[in-house]
Amino acid sequence: MSRFRLPLMVAVTIATVTLASLLTRTSADAAVTLPPAHAKFDYQIGGAYPPPSGVQVVTRDRTAAPAAGLYNICYVNAFQVQPGEESQWAPDLLLRDAAGNVVVDEDWGEALLDLRTADKRSRIASKVNGWIDGCAAKGYKAIEPDNYDSYTRSKSLLTAPQAKAYLTLLAQHAHSKSLAIGQKNTVELAGARQSIGLDFAVAEECGQYDECGDYVAAFGNNVIVIEYTDGGRRKACGAFGTRFSIVQRDVDVSVPGDAGYVRKTC
């Protein structure tokens, strides 16, 4: 499922930390390997295909097999429910408003998960951690949990602290499986990256919206950028083309041969 989020237009100030401190791993995380920085990257969450020549890092959906010989990141929709999969969740784990209606991300037709209590966060994490186990078993090296920012689309029912508490559960489990875990978008929470246990960032359209620099204080050069416009790609490449892994894809993240397929790099 392709993801395309308009970043929050919020001024963010993040305290500068050194790159050495960013890469510090505890003994429990010693086996975690981060994606190589400034690597040739391809974003294949809309469908797997042979990576273009020179590509070193690939992101694919959790249902797909990893690409042989490359650093593979496993995409999971961790905060929302894929369309048509609502019945796979306990009814009380779907976020509901005061009238009992399920709260839906209208852009993608996805129900939001209810993170409001520790018990619900634990039960949701148990299911998603099962997906993470599947990624590990297939040979993936990292996890990309999507929709960290779903609280911003929750009709004020969810909060940032709840999202951070839930993501911490996923990060702990990913590390226990020797998997790195990335922060997807949500640059306004990048300052919490160390307390949560996040290892790198995946930023959509940070060039388009002049947000790429906001990730540096928290993640150094460990940032993967996906742009969806020529202008966004040019801005990201111009400012960070020698530091970040940057690719431009079409919004549907389609496969070669499809009419709308786009893949460009710096």
Coordinates of C-alpha atoms in Angstrom, one line a residue:
M1 CA 0.0 0.0 0.0
S2 CA 1.5 3.3 -1.0
R3 CA 1.9 6.0 1.6
F4 CA 1.8 9.7 0.8
R5 CA 1.6 12.0 3.8
L6 CA 1.5 15.8 3.8
P7 CA 3.9 16.7 6.6
L8 CA 2.6 18.9 9.4
M9 CA 3.7 22.5 8.9
V10 CA 5.0 22.9 12.4
A11 CA 8.2 24.7 13.4
V12 CA 10.3 22.2 15.2
T13 CA 13.4 22.8 17.2
I14 CA 15.5 19.8 18.2
A15 CA 18.6 19.9 20.3
T16 CA 21.8 19.0 18.4
V17 CA 23.4 15.7 19.4
T18 CA 26.6 14.2 18.1
L19 CA 26.7 11.5 15.5
A20 CA 28.6 9.3 17.9
S21 CA 25.8 9.4 20.4
L22 CA 23.2 8.7 17.7
L23 CA 25.0 5.4 16.8
T24 CA 25.5 4.2 20.4
R25 CA 24.0 0.8 20.9
T26 CA 23.3 -1.0 24.1
S27 CA 24.6 -4.5 24.6
A28 CA 21.0 -5.8 24.0
D29 CA 21.1 -4.0 20.6
A30 CA 24.6 -5.0 19.6
A31 CA 23.4 -7.2 16.7
V32 CA 21.4 -4.4 15.1
T33 CA 22.7 -3.3 11.8
L34 CA 21.6 0.1 10.5
P35 CA 21.0 0.7 6.8
P36 CA 24.1 2.1 5.1
A37 CA 24.0 5.9 4.9
H38 CA 24.0 7.6 1.5
A39 CA 23.2 4.4 -0.3
K40 CA 21.4 3.7 -3.6
F41 CA 17.8 3.0 -2.5
D42 CA 14.6 1.8 -4.0
Y43 CA 11.1 2.0 -2.4
Q44 CA 9.1 -1.1 -3.5
I45 CA 6.1 -1.2 -1.1
G46 CA 3.6 -1.2 -4.0
G47 CA 5.1 -4.4 -5.4
A48 CA 8.4 -6.2 -5.5
Y49 CA 10.6 -6.2 -8.7
P50 CA 14.3 -6.8 -9.5
P51 CA 16.2 -3.8 -8.0
P52 CA 17.8 -1.5 -10.5
S53 CA 21.6 -1.9 -10.9
G54 CA 23.6 -0.4 -8.0
V55 CA 20.8 -0.4 -5.5
Q56 CA 22.0 -1.4 -2.0
V57 CA 18.9 -0.8 0.1
V58 CA 15.3 -1.9 -0.6
T59 CA 12.0 -1.4 1.3
R60 CA 9.3 -4.0 0.6
D61 CA 6.0 -4.9 2.1
R62 CA 6.0 -7.5 4.9
T63 CA 4.2 -9.9 2.6
A64 CA 7.0 -9.9 0.1
A65 CA 10.3 -11.7 0.1
P66 CA 13.5 -9.6 0.6
A67 CA 15.8 -8.9 -2.3
A68 CA 18.8 -11.3 -2.3
G69 CA 22.1 -9.8 -1.3
L70 CA 20.8 -6.3 -0.3
Y71 CA 19.9 -4.5 2.9
N72 CA 16.1 -5.1 3.2
I73 CA 13.7 -3.0 5.2
C74 CA 10.3 -4.5 6.0
Y75 CA 7.3 -2.2 5.7
V76 CA 4.4 -2.7 8.2
N77 CA 1.3 -0.7 8.6
A78 CA 1.6 -0.5 12.3
F79 CA -0.8 2.2 13.4
Q80 CA -3.7 1.7 11.0
V81 CA -5.6 -1.2 9.4
Q82 CA -5.3 -2.1 5.7
P83 CA -8.6 -1.7 3.9
G84 CA -10.7 -4.8 4.2
E85 CA -8.8 -6.2 7.1
E86 CA -10.9 -4.7 9.9
S87 CA -12.3 -8.1 10.8
Q88 CA -8.8 -9.4 11.6
W89 CA -8.8 -7.1 14.6
A90 CA -10.8 -7.3 17.9
P91 CA -13.6 -4.7 17.5
D92 CA -12.4 -2.8 20.7
L93 CA -9.0 -2.2 19.1
L94 CA -10.4 -0.1 16.4
L95 CA -10.5 3.6 17.4
R96 CA -14.1 4.8 17.8
D97 CA -15.6 8.2 18.4
A98 CA -18.2 9.1 21.0
A99 CA -21.0 7.8 18.7
G100 CA -19.2 4.4 18.3
N101 CA -18.2 5.0 14.7
V102 CA -14.7 3.8 13.6
V103 CA -12.3 6.6 13.0
V104 CA -10.9 6.3 9.5
D105 CA -8.0 7.9 7.7
E106 CA -10.1 9.2 4.8
D107 CA -7.1 9.6 2.4
W108 CA -6.5 5.8 2.5
G109 CA -9.7 4.3 3.8
E110 CA -7.9 2.9 6.8
A111 CA -9.3 2.5 10.3
L112 CA -7.1 3.8 13.1
L113 CA -6.0 1.6 15.9
D114 CA -6.9 2.5 19.5
L115 CA -3.8 3.3 21.5
R116 CA -5.5 5.0 24.4
T117 CA -4.7 2.5 27.1
A118 CA -1.6 0.4 28.0
D119 CA -3.7 -2.7 27.7
K120 CA -4.8 -1.9 24.2
R121 CA -1.3 -0.8 23.2
S122 CA 0.0 -4.1 24.4
R123 CA -2.6 -6.2 22.6
I124 CA -2.0 -4.3 19.3
A125 CA 1.7 -4.6 19.7
S126 CA 1.4 -8.3 20.2
K127 CA -0.2 -8.7 16.8
V128 CA 2.2 -6.3 15.0
N129 CA 5.2 -7.9 16.7
G130 CA 4.0 -11.2 15.1
W131 CA 4.5 -9.5 11.7
I132 CA 7.9 -8.3 12.8
D133 CA 8.8 -11.9 13.7
G134 CA 7.8 -12.8 10.2
C135 CA 10.0 -10.1 8.7
A136 CA 12.9 -11.4 10.8
A137 CA 12.3 -15.0 9.7
K138 CA 12.3 -13.9 6.0
G139 CA 15.7 -12.3 6.4
Y140 CA 14.9 -8.6 6.6
K141 CA 17.3 -6.3 8.5
A142 CA 15.0 -3.5 9.6
I143 CA 11.4 -2.5 10.1
E144 CA 9.5 0.6 8.8
P145 CA 6.4 1.0 10.9
D146 CA 4.0 3.3 9.0
N147 CA 1.5 5.9 10.3
Y148 CA 3.3 7.0 13.4
D149 CA 1.5 10.3 12.8
S150 CA -2.0 8.7 12.9
Y151 CA -2.8 10.6 16.1
T152 CA -2.9 13.8 14.0
R153 CA -5.8 12.2 12.1
S154 CA -7.7 10.8 15.1
K155 CA -10.1 13.7 15.8
S156 CA -8.0 14.5 18.8
L157 CA -8.8 11.1 20.4
L158 CA -5.2 9.9 20.3
T159 CA -2.1 11.8 21.6
A160 CA 1.6 11.9 20.7
P161 CA 2.6 10.3 24.1
Q162 CA 0.4 7.3 23.3
A163 CA 1.9 6.9 19.9
K164 CA 5.4 7.1 21.4
A165 CA 4.5 4.6 24.1
Y166 CA 3.2 2.1 21.5
L167 CA 6.2 2.6 19.2
T168 CA 8.5 1.9 22.1
L169 CA 7.0 -1.6 22.4
L170 CA 7.6 -2.2 18.7
A171 CA 11.2 -0.9 18.9
Q172 CA 12.0 -3.1 21.9
H173 CA 10.7 -6.2 20.1
A174 CA 12.4 -5.3 16.8
H175 CA 15.7 -5.0 18.7
S176 CA 15.2 -8.3 20.4
K177 CA 15.0 -9.9 16.9
S178 CA 18.2 -8.0 15.9
L179 CA 16.3 -5.7 13.6
A180 CA 16.8 -2.0 13.3
I181 CA 13.7 0.1 13.3
G182 CA 13.0 3.4 11.6
Q183 CA 10.9 6.5 12.4
K184 CA 8.5 7.1 9.5
N185 CA 7.8 10.8 9.0
T186 CA 6.5 12.6 12.1
V187 CA 9.5 14.9 12.3
E188 CA 7.9 16.8 15.1
L189 CA 8.6 13.8 17.4
A190 CA 12.2 13.2 16.2
G191 CA 13.5 14.5 19.5
A192 CA 12.2 11.4 21.2
R193 CA 14.0 9.0 18.9
Q194 CA 16.5 7.8 21.6
S195 CA 14.0 7.3 24.4
I196 CA 11.8 5.3 22.0
G197 CA 14.8 3.3 20.5
L198 CA 14.6 4.4 16.9
D199 CA 17.6 3.8 14.7
F200 CA 17.1 5.7 11.4
A201 CA 14.4 7.8 9.7
V202 CA 12.3 7.4 6.6
A203 CA 11.1 10.8 5.4
E204 CA 8.5 11.3 2.7
E205 CA 8.8 14.7 0.9
C206 CA 11.2 16.3 3.3
G207 CA 12.7 18.1 0.3
Q208 CA 9.3 19.2 -1.0
Y209 CA 8.5 20.7 2.4
D210 CA 12.0 21.9 3.5
E211 CA 12.1 19.4 6.5
C212 CA 15.1 17.3 5.6
G213 CA 17.4 19.3 7.9
D214 CA 15.0 18.8 10.8
Y215 CA 16.0 15.1 10.8
V216 CA 19.7 15.7 11.0
A217 CA 19.8 16.7 14.7
A218 CA 18.2 13.4 15.7
F219 CA 19.4 10.9 13.1
G220 CA 22.6 12.4 11.5
N221 CA 23.0 11.0 8.0
N222 CA 20.8 7.9 8.8
V223 CA 17.9 9.3 6.8
I224 CA 16.1 7.7 3.8
V225 CA 14.2 10.1 1.7
I226 CA 11.3 9.4 -0.7
E227 CA 10.1 12.3 -2.9
Y228 CA 7.1 12.2 -5.2
T229 CA 7.9 15.3 -7.4
D230 CA 10.8 16.5 -9.5
G231 CA 11.0 19.7 -7.5
G232 CA 11.1 17.8 -4.2
R233 CA 13.8 15.5 -5.5
R234 CA 15.9 18.4 -6.8
K235 CA 15.7 20.2 -3.4
A236 CA 16.6 17.1 -1.4
C237 CA 19.4 16.2 -3.7
G238 CA 20.8 19.7 -3.8
A239 CA 21.0 20.0 0.0
F240 CA 21.5 16.4 1.1
G241 CA 22.5 14.4 -2.0
T242 CA 25.9 13.6 -0.6
R243 CA 24.5 12.5 2.9
F244 CA 21.1 10.9 2.6
S245 CA 19.7 8.0 0.6
I246 CA 17.3 9.7 -1.8
V247 CA 14.8 8.4 -4.4
Q248 CA 11.9 9.8 -6.3
R249 CA 9.0 7.4 -6.8
D250 CA 5.4 7.7 -8.2
V251 CA 2.7 8.2 -5.5
D252 CA 1.3 4.7 -6.2
V253 CA 4.8 3.2 -5.8
S254 CA 4.1 1.1 -8.9
V255 CA 6.3 -1.5 -10.6
P256 CA 8.2 -1.2 -13.9
G257 CA 5.9 -1.6 -16.8
D258 CA 3.0 0.2 -15.2
A259 CA 2.0 3.4 -17.0
G260 CA 2.7 5.6 -14.0
Y261 CA 6.0 4.1 -12.9
V262 CA 8.6 6.7 -11.8
R263 CA 12.0 6.1 -10.3
K264 CA 14.7 8.9 -10.3
T265 CA 17.7 9.5 -8.0
C266 CA 20.2 12.3 -7.5

